[in-house]
Amino acid sequence: MRFFCVLFSVVVLLIPELVWADSPVMGAGTGEMPSAVPFSSDSDISKEFQALAPPFLPWGPNTSGPFFTGTAEVEPIGSWYLEPFAYDGLSPGSSSLYMPMRLAIGLGHNLEFDSFIPLVQNWQGFPLTPQGTSSSHFGVGNTHFEVKWGLTSDEDVYLPFARPAIALTFDFWIPSGQYQNLNPQDFGADQLGNGTYNEAVMLLVRKHFKPFMIYLQAGDIIENPSTVGVGYTFNNGITQNMTPGYHMVDGNLLYYAGAFEHVINTDWGAGYLLEIYGQSQSGENLIFGPSNAPEFSFLWWAPEIEMTWPSTPKFAATWGAGVAMPIYQDNYPRTVTPMGTVTLYFNGPFGYRGM
């Protein structure tokens, strides 16, 4: 948490001053006053800053975007946003409200730092508990950190077959959510994480072609071995461990998602999305060998709607809502997931959201 606070303070308070202190300004050497507004075209950005700020997109409306599929676009240096999510996974006798708070900060040189600190509210009732009994528990889940590296930018936002934006992310999860010393009287509601350190590499692709956008994401997650106790529920959300001090090895976890977005009104960032999302955990860990945790797989589809309000050159808020429903699941509970989000964008000197 101390690292999080220090990084946030340095980027928000110091970087914009450093950028403007050394940057060439519009009208330099001509007697004109420097411009204090965001750049309006590629020609306004000097070559020295191409590595720091991605080019301005002639068509790139500010929208909330999909819930599960990341975007390949990287935030410019000095720009950042806060994005609280809410996913309520509902299955018979169970509710798991997962609320990650995302902080994304543009670092320059096509890099972005993201952190996800989640709050979790679990509830268990009949038939997962005895008739007439229930249990609920609230706390912090697993913390997720991500570094995004933009490899390419969108070559032409009007042509569907022009080069898309492509990025890689390097992800790391810390098991900050409770997973040991579970109380049997809580019937599993007090388990807030899966107890593993995870590492992942993800490939992201995004393509504009007005008025549509296409998103794709695929990645591989390595879950490190962990020791779990009696009552621990494995990643499949069904099977519980009944062996004290069980040395658990999860299988390789494949993550895949994609979304189609139609922006109906650019000024309001209003539109809809159709998204698919899935995971598949195998019986083999790529690093740690054969797994002893249950295999599972699922595929969801999610219709979503979005809008932007308010929207100014310095600040914009985007709103999104949807529901994820199962297409297919194997050894995984049939889950319906209502979802909501609001994204609060704060544009820096090279920002373009809300313009």
GROMACS .gro file of N, CA and C in nm, residues 95-219:
model
  375
   95SER      N    1  -2.416  -1.569  -0.358
   95SER     CA    2  -2.392  -1.439  -0.419
   95SER      C    3  -2.250  -1.397  -0.385
   96SER      N    4  -2.173  -1.358  -0.486
   96SER     CA    5  -2.036  -1.311  -0.463
   96SER      C    6  -2.019  -1.177  -0.534
   97LEU      N    7  -2.026  -1.069  -0.457
   97LEU     CA    8  -2.014  -0.934  -0.512
   97LEU      C    9  -1.866  -0.895  -0.511
   98TYR      N   10  -1.808  -0.890  -0.630
   98TYR     CA   11  -1.665  -0.863  -0.648
   98TYR      C   12  -1.651  -0.719  -0.697
   99MET      N   13  -1.578  -0.634  -0.620
   99MET     CA   14  -1.572  -0.490  -0.648
   99MET      C   15  -1.428  -0.441  -0.655
  100PRO      N   16  -1.360  -0.464  -0.768
  100PRO     CA   17  -1.222  -0.414  -0.781
  100PRO      C   18  -1.219  -0.265  -0.815
  101MET      N   19  -1.126  -0.193  -0.755
  101MET     CA   20  -1.101  -0.052  -0.787
  101MET      C   21  -0.974  -0.046  -0.871
  102ARG      N   22  -0.989  -0.004  -0.995
  102ARG     CA   23  -0.875   0.003  -1.086
  102ARG      C   24  -0.818   0.144  -1.088
  103LEU      N   25  -0.686   0.154  -1.078
  103LEU     CA   26  -0.614   0.280  -1.098
  103LEU      C   27  -0.518   0.259  -1.213
  104ALA      N   28  -0.531   0.339  -1.319
  104ALA     CA   29  -0.444   0.330  -1.437
  104ALA      C   30  -0.371   0.462  -1.455
  105ILE      N   31  -0.239   0.454  -1.470
  105ILE     CA   32  -0.155   0.574  -1.479
  105ILE      C   33  -0.066   0.563  -1.602
  106GLY      N   34  -0.069   0.665  -1.689
  106GLY     CA   35   0.021   0.670  -1.803
  106GLY      C   36   0.163   0.706  -1.759
  107LEU      N   37   0.259   0.622  -1.797
  107LEU     CA   38   0.398   0.643  -1.756
  107LEU      C   39   0.486   0.702  -1.866
  108GLY      N   40   0.436   0.710  -1.989
  108GLY     CA   41   0.519   0.753  -2.100
  108GLY      C   42   0.593   0.636  -2.162
  109HIS      N   43   0.652   0.661  -2.281
  109HIS     CA   44   0.725   0.558  -2.354
  109HIS      C   45   0.638   0.434  -2.377
  110ASN      N   46   0.508   0.457  -2.407
  110ASN     CA   47   0.414   0.350  -2.438
  110ASN      C   48   0.394   0.253  -2.322
  111LEU      N   49   0.406   0.301  -2.199
  111LEU     CA   50   0.388   0.218  -2.081
  111LEU      C   51   0.275   0.274  -1.995
  112GLU      N   52   0.205   0.181  -1.929
  112GLU     CA   53   0.097   0.217  -1.838
  112GLU      C   54   0.102   0.123  -1.718
  113PHE      N   55   0.077   0.177  -1.598
  113PHE     CA   56   0.073   0.096  -1.477
  113PHE      C   57  -0.071   0.091  -1.426
  114ASP      N   58  -0.119  -0.030  -1.398
  114ASP     CA   59  -0.255  -0.049  -1.348
  114ASP      C   60  -0.249  -0.130  -1.218
  115SER      N   61  -0.335  -0.095  -1.125
  115SER     CA   62  -0.352  -0.175  -1.003
  115SER      C   63  -0.500  -0.198  -0.980
  116PHE      N   64  -0.533  -0.316  -0.926
  116PHE     CA   65  -0.671  -0.353  -0.897
  116PHE      C   66  -0.677  -0.398  -0.751
  117ILE      N   67  -0.744  -0.320  -0.668
  117ILE     CA   68  -0.760  -0.356  -0.527
  117ILE      C   69  -0.908  -0.387  -0.506
  118PRO      N   70  -0.944  -0.515  -0.484
  118PRO     CA   71  -1.085  -0.552  -0.481
  118PRO      C   72  -1.142  -0.564  -0.340
  119LEU      N   73  -1.268  -0.528  -0.326
  119LEU     CA   74  -1.349  -0.560  -0.210
  119LEU      C   75  -1.445  -0.671  -0.249
  120VAL      N   76  -1.473  -0.761  -0.155
  120VAL     CA   77  -1.558  -0.877  -0.184
  120VAL      C   78  -1.664  -0.890  -0.075
  121GLN      N   79  -1.789  -0.911  -0.118
  121GLN     CA   80  -1.899  -0.940  -0.027
  121GLN      C   81  -1.960  -1.074  -0.068
  122ASN      N   82  -1.938  -1.178   0.014
  122ASN     CA   83  -1.991  -1.311  -0.014
  122ASN      C   84  -2.114  -1.340   0.071
  123TRP      N   85  -2.209  -1.413   0.013
  123TRP     CA   86  -2.327  -1.460   0.086
  123TRP      C   87  -2.356  -1.603   0.044
  124GLN      N   88  -2.383  -1.689   0.142
  124GLN     CA   89  -2.418  -1.828   0.117
  124GLN      C   90  -2.549  -1.859   0.187
  125GLY      N   91  -2.638  -1.928   0.118
  125GLY     CA   92  -2.765  -1.969   0.175
  125GLY      C   93  -2.806  -2.105   0.122
  126PHE      N   94  -2.928  -2.148   0.157
  126PHE     CA   95  -2.979  -2.277   0.112
  126PHE      C   96  -2.987  -2.280  -0.041
  127PRO      N   97  -2.944  -2.386  -0.111
  127PRO     CA   98  -2.911  -2.521  -0.063
  127PRO      C   99  -2.763  -2.543  -0.028
  128LEU      N  100  -2.683  -2.437  -0.027
  128LEU     CA  101  -2.542  -2.454   0.010
  128LEU      C  102  -2.524  -2.453   0.161
  129THR      N  103  -2.625  -2.412   0.234
  129THR     CA  104  -2.625  -2.415   0.381
  129THR      C  105  -2.749  -2.490   0.428
  130PRO      N  106  -2.754  -2.531   0.554
  130PRO     CA  107  -2.876  -2.597   0.603
  130PRO      C  108  -2.998  -2.506   0.591
  131GLN      N  109  -3.114  -2.568   0.575
  131GLN     CA  110  -3.239  -2.492   0.562
  131GLN      C  111  -3.255  -2.394   0.678
  132GLY      N  112  -3.285  -2.266   0.644
  132GLY     CA  113  -3.307  -2.164   0.745
  132GLY      C  114  -3.181  -2.096   0.794
  133THR      N  115  -3.063  -2.129   0.739
  133THR     CA  116  -2.938  -2.065   0.781
  133THR      C  117  -2.870  -2.001   0.660
  134SER      N  118  -2.789  -1.901   0.688
  134SER     CA  119  -2.711  -1.833   0.584
  134SER      C  120  -2.589  -1.769   0.649
  135SER      N  121  -2.497  -1.725   0.565
  135SER     CA  122  -2.376  -1.661   0.615
  135SER      C  123  -2.329  -1.557   0.515
  136SER      N  124  -2.270  -1.447   0.564
  136SER     CA  125  -2.214  -1.345   0.477
  136SER      C  126  -2.079  -1.300   0.533
  137HIS      N  127  -1.993  -1.253   0.444
  137HIS     CA  128  -1.860  -1.208   0.486
  137HIS      C  129  -1.812  -1.101   0.389
  138PHE      N  130  -1.745  -0.997   0.444
  138PHE     CA  131  -1.695  -0.885   0.364
  138PHE      C  132  -1.547  -0.865   0.393
  139GLY      N  133  -1.468  -0.836   0.287
  139GLY     CA  134  -1.326  -0.811   0.308
  139GLY      C  135  -1.254  -0.782   0.177
  140VAL      N  136  -1.122  -0.785   0.181
  140VAL     CA  137  -1.037  -0.756   0.066
  140VAL      C  138  -1.002  -0.885  -0.006
  141GLY      N  139  -1.009  -0.885  -0.139
  141GLY     CA  140  -0.970  -0.999  -0.219
  141GLY      C  141  -0.824  -0.992  -0.262
  142ASN      N  142  -0.789  -1.071  -0.362
  142ASN     CA  143  -0.652  -1.073  -0.412
  142ASN      C  144  -0.620  -0.945  -0.487
  143THR      N  145  -0.501  -0.889  -0.466
  143THR     CA  146  -0.457  -0.765  -0.531
  143THR      C  147  -0.387  -0.798  -0.662
  144HIS      N  148  -0.416  -0.719  -0.763
  144HIS     CA  149  -0.368  -0.743  -0.899
  144HIS      C  150  -0.291  -0.620  -0.948
  145PHE      N  151  -0.168  -0.641  -0.998
  145PHE     CA  152  -0.088  -0.534  -1.057
  145PHE      C  153  -0.060  -0.568  -1.203
  146GLU      N  154  -0.051  -0.464  -1.286
  146GLU     CA  155  -0.033  -0.486  -1.430
  146GLU      C  156   0.053  -0.375  -1.490
  147VAL      N  157   0.144  -0.412  -1.578
  147VAL     CA  158   0.219  -0.317  -1.660
  147VAL      C  159   0.183  -0.344  -1.805
  148LYS      N  160   0.133  -0.241  -1.872
  148LYS     CA  161   0.094  -0.255  -2.013
  148LYS      C  162   0.199  -0.187  -2.102
  149TRP      N  163   0.236  -0.255  -2.208
  149TRP     CA  164   0.336  -0.206  -2.302
  149TRP      C  165   0.272  -0.199  -2.441
  150GLY      N  166   0.251  -0.078  -2.491
  150GLY     CA  167   0.192  -0.061  -2.622
  150GLY      C  168   0.293  -0.085  -2.732
  151LEU      N  169   0.263  -0.178  -2.822
  151LEU     CA  170   0.355  -0.212  -2.931
  151LEU      C  171   0.326  -0.134  -3.058
  152THR      N  172   0.198  -0.114  -3.088
  152THR     CA  173   0.158  -0.038  -3.206
  152THR      C  174   0.037   0.047  -3.170
  153SER      N  175   0.012   0.149  -3.250
  153SER     CA  176  -0.109   0.229  -3.237
  153SER      C  177  -0.197   0.204  -3.359
  154ASP      N  178  -0.323   0.243  -3.350
  154ASP     CA  179  -0.417   0.224  -3.459
  154ASP      C  180  -0.374   0.309  -3.578
  155GLU      N  181  -0.349   0.245  -3.691
  155GLU     CA  182  -0.297   0.317  -3.808
  155GLU      C  183  -0.400   0.407  -3.872
  156ASP      N  184  -0.524   0.360  -3.883
  156ASP     CA  185  -0.632   0.439  -3.944
  156ASP      C  186  -0.762   0.397  -3.878
  157VAL      N  187  -0.826   0.492  -3.810
  157VAL     CA  188  -0.946   0.459  -3.731
  157VAL      C  189  -1.073   0.456  -3.816
  158TYR      N  190  -1.058   0.464  -3.949
  158TYR     CA  191  -1.173   0.456  -4.039
  158TYR      C  192  -1.170   0.331  -4.125
  159LEU      N  193  -1.056   0.262  -4.132
  159LEU     CA  194  -1.042   0.145  -4.218
  159LEU      C  195  -1.034   0.018  -4.134
  160PRO      N  196  -1.123  -0.080  -4.158
  160PRO     CA  197  -1.125  -0.199  -4.072
  160PRO      C  198  -1.002  -0.288  -4.083
  161PHE      N  199  -0.931  -0.282  -4.196
  161PHE     CA  200  -0.817  -0.372  -4.213
  161PHE      C  201  -0.682  -0.300  -4.201
  162ALA      N  202  -0.684  -0.176  -4.154
  162ALA     CA  203  -0.558  -0.107  -4.123
  162ALA      C  204  -0.499  -0.166  -3.995
  163ARG      N  205  -0.372  -0.140  -3.972
  163ARG     CA  206  -0.303  -0.195  -3.854
  163ARG      C  207  -0.375  -0.157  -3.725
  164PRO      N  208  -0.403  -0.253  -3.637
  164PRO     CA  209  -0.470  -0.222  -3.510
  164PRO      C  210  -0.368  -0.181  -3.403
  165ALA      N  211  -0.420  -0.135  -3.290
  165ALA     CA  212  -0.336  -0.115  -3.172
  165ALA      C  213  -0.312  -0.252  -3.107
  166ILE      N  214  -0.187  -0.279  -3.071
  166ILE     CA  215  -0.148  -0.407  -3.010
  166ILE      C  216  -0.066  -0.377  -2.886
  167ALA      N  217  -0.089  -0.452  -2.779
  167ALA     CA  218  -0.015  -0.432  -2.655
  167ALA      C  219   0.005  -0.566  -2.585
  168LEU      N  220   0.104  -0.568  -2.497
  168LEU     CA  221   0.127  -0.680  -2.406
  168LEU      C  222   0.108  -0.630  -2.263
  169THR      N  223   0.054  -0.715  -2.176
  169THR     CA  224   0.051  -0.683  -2.035
  169THR      C  225   0.126  -0.791  -1.957
  170PHE      N  226   0.189  -0.747  -1.850
  170PHE     CA  227   0.260  -0.835  -1.759
  170PHE      C  228   0.192  -0.820  -1.623
  171ASP      N  229   0.130  -0.929  -1.576
  171ASP     CA  230   0.040  -0.923  -1.461
  171ASP      C  231   0.094  -1.005  -1.344
  172PHE      N  232   0.059  -0.957  -1.223
  172PHE     CA  233   0.103  -1.025  -1.101
  172PHE      C  234  -0.007  -1.011  -0.996
  173TRP      N  235  -0.044  -1.124  -0.933
  173TRP     CA  236  -0.147  -1.124  -0.829
  173TRP      C  237  -0.085  -1.162  -0.694
  174ILE      N  238  -0.129  -1.092  -0.589
  174ILE     CA  239  -0.085  -1.120  -0.452
  174ILE      C  240  -0.204  -1.175  -0.374
  175PRO      N  241  -0.187  -1.288  -0.301
  175PRO     CA  242  -0.299  -1.348  -0.229
  175PRO      C  243  -0.336  -1.274  -0.100
  176SER      N  244  -0.387  -1.152  -0.117
  176SER     CA  245  -0.425  -1.070  -0.001
  176SER      C  246  -0.562  -1.106   0.053
  177GLY      N  247  -0.640  -1.186  -0.021
  177GLY     CA  248  -0.771  -1.228   0.027
  177GLY      C  249  -0.762  -1.349   0.119
  178GLN      N  250  -0.844  -1.354   0.221
  178GLN     CA  251  -0.842  -1.464   0.318
  178GLN      C  252  -0.872  -1.598   0.250
  179TYR      N  253  -0.792  -1.699   0.281
  179TYR     CA  254  -0.815  -1.833   0.227
  179TYR      C  255  -0.780  -1.943   0.326
  180GLN      N  256  -0.721  -1.908   0.439
  180GLN     CA  257  -0.686  -2.005   0.543
  180GLN      C  258  -0.766  -1.975   0.670
  181ASN      N  259  -0.766  -2.075   0.764
  181ASN     CA  260  -0.836  -2.060   0.892
  181ASN      C  261  -0.982  -2.023   0.872
  182LEU      N  262  -1.046  -2.092   0.779
  182LEU     CA  263  -1.186  -2.065   0.748
  182LEU      C  264  -1.276  -2.120   0.857
  183ASN      N  265  -1.382  -2.047   0.887
  183ASN     CA  266  -1.476  -2.086   0.991
  183ASN      C  267  -1.583  -2.177   0.930
  184PRO      N  268  -1.598  -2.300   0.979
  184PRO     CA  269  -1.700  -2.389   0.922
  184PRO      C  270  -1.841  -2.332   0.929
  185GLN      N  271  -1.867  -2.246   1.028
  185GLN     CA  272  -2.001  -2.189   1.043
  185GLN      C  273  -2.032  -2.083   0.936
  186ASP      N  274  -1.929  -2.041   0.860
  186ASP     CA  275  -1.951  -1.947   0.751
  186ASP      C  276  -1.979  -2.017   0.618
  187PHE      N  277  -1.965  -2.149   0.614
  187PHE     CA  278  -1.998  -2.229   0.495
  187PHE      C  279  -1.924  -2.181   0.369
  188GLY      N  280  -1.801  -2.132   0.387
  188GLY     CA  281  -1.719  -2.088   0.275
  188GLY      C  282  -1.732  -1.942   0.239
  189ALA      N  283  -1.826  -1.869   0.302
  189ALA     CA  284  -1.844  -1.728   0.268
  189ALA      C  285  -1.724  -1.644   0.309
  190ASP      N  286  -1.644  -1.691   0.406
  190ASP     CA  287  -1.529  -1.612   0.451
  190ASP      C  288  -1.405  -1.634   0.366
  191GLN      N  289  -1.413  -1.714   0.260
  191GLN     CA  290  -1.300  -1.727   0.167
  191GLN      C  291  -1.308  -1.615   0.064
  192LEU      N  292  -1.208  -1.527   0.064
  192LEU     CA  293  -1.208  -1.408  -0.021
  192LEU      C  294  -1.103  -1.412  -0.132
  193GLY      N  295  -1.020  -1.515  -0.134
  193GLY     CA  296  -0.917  -1.529  -0.236
  193GLY      C  297  -0.882  -1.676  -0.255
  194ASN      N  298  -0.796  -1.705  -0.355
  194ASN     CA  299  -0.760  -1.844  -0.380
  194ASN      C  300  -0.623  -1.882  -0.324
  195GLY      N  301  -0.554  -1.787  -0.259
  195GLY     CA  302  -0.432  -1.821  -0.187
  195GLY      C  303  -0.308  -1.842  -0.271
  196THR      N  304  -0.306  -1.799  -0.396
  196THR     CA  305  -0.190  -1.822  -0.481
  196THR      C  306  -0.132  -1.691  -0.534
  197TYR      N  307   0.000  -1.689  -0.547
  197TYR     CA  308   0.067  -1.586  -0.626
  197TYR      C  309   0.055  -1.627  -0.773
  198ASN      N  310   0.012  -1.534  -0.857
  198ASN     CA  311  -0.007  -1.565  -0.999
  198ASN      C  312   0.076  -1.470  -1.085
  199GLU      N  313   0.122  -1.522  -1.200
  199GLU     CA  314   0.190  -1.441  -1.300
  199GLU      C  315   0.126  -1.468  -1.435
  200ALA      N  316   0.122  -1.365  -1.520
  200ALA     CA  317   0.056  -1.383  -1.650
  200ALA      C  318   0.117  -1.289  -1.754
  201VAL      N  319   0.106  -1.330  -1.879
  201VAL     CA  320   0.134  -1.245  -1.994
  201VAL      C  321   0.010  -1.247  -2.082
  202MET      N  322  -0.037  -1.129  -2.120
  202MET     CA  323  -0.158  -1.117  -2.201
  202MET      C  324  -0.128  -1.040  -2.330
  203LEU      N  325  -0.195  -1.080  -2.437
  203LEU     CA  326  -0.190  -1.009  -2.564
  203LEU      C  327  -0.322  -0.939  -2.585
  204LEU      N  328  -0.318  -0.808  -2.616
  204LEU     CA  329  -0.439  -0.729  -2.636
  204LEU      C  330  -0.436  -0.665  -2.775
  205VAL      N  331  -0.552  -0.663  -2.840
  205VAL     CA  332  -0.567  -0.601  -2.972
  205VAL      C  333  -0.693  -0.516  -2.970
  206ARG      N  334  -0.683  -0.397  -3.026
  206ARG     CA  335  -0.802  -0.312  -3.040
  206ARG      C  336  -0.799  -0.245  -3.177
  207LYS      N  337  -0.914  -0.248  -3.247
  207LYS     CA  338  -0.925  -0.186  -3.379
  207LYS      C  339  -1.047  -0.097  -3.386
  208HIS      N  340  -1.024   0.032  -3.419
  208HIS     CA  341  -1.133   0.124  -3.449
  208HIS      C  342  -1.167   0.113  -3.598
  209PHE      N  343  -1.291   0.123  -3.633
  209PHE     CA  344  -1.333   0.158  -3.769
  209PHE      C  345  -1.474   0.215  -3.757
  210LYS      N  346  -1.475   0.348  -3.751
  210LYS     CA  347  -1.594   0.425  -3.717
  210LYS      C  348  -1.718   0.371  -3.786
  211PRO      N  349  -1.829   0.348  -3.708
  211PRO     CA  350  -1.852   0.376  -3.565
  211PRO      C  351  -1.832   0.252  -3.475
  212PHE      N  352  -1.746   0.160  -3.517
  212PHE     CA  353  -1.731   0.034  -3.444
  212PHE      C  354  -1.591   0.022  -3.383
  213MET      N  355  -1.580  -0.066  -3.282
  213MET     CA  356  -1.451  -0.103  -3.225
  213MET      C  357  -1.453  -0.253  -3.197
  214ILE      N  358  -1.339  -0.317  -3.217
  214ILE     CA  359  -1.321  -0.459  -3.189
  214ILE      C  360  -1.210  -0.473  -3.085
  215TYR      N  361  -1.234  -0.553  -2.982
  215TYR     CA  362  -1.134  -0.581  -2.877
  215TYR      C  363  -1.108  -0.731  -2.872
  216LEU      N  364  -0.982  -0.769  -2.851
  216LEU     CA  365  -0.946  -0.908  -2.832
  216LEU      C  366  -0.841  -0.918  -2.721
  217GLN      N  367  -0.848  -1.023  -2.640
  217GLN     CA  368  -0.749  -1.046  -2.536
  217GLN      C  369  -0.733  -1.196  -2.514
  218ALA      N  370  -0.608  -1.241  -2.500
  218ALA     CA  371  -0.581  -1.380  -2.468
  218ALA      C  372  -0.453  -1.384  -2.386
  219GLY      N  373  -0.449  -1.473  -2.289
  219GLY     CA  374  -0.330  -1.480  -2.205
  219GLY      C  375  -0.322  -1.610  -2.128
   0.00000   0.00000   0.00000
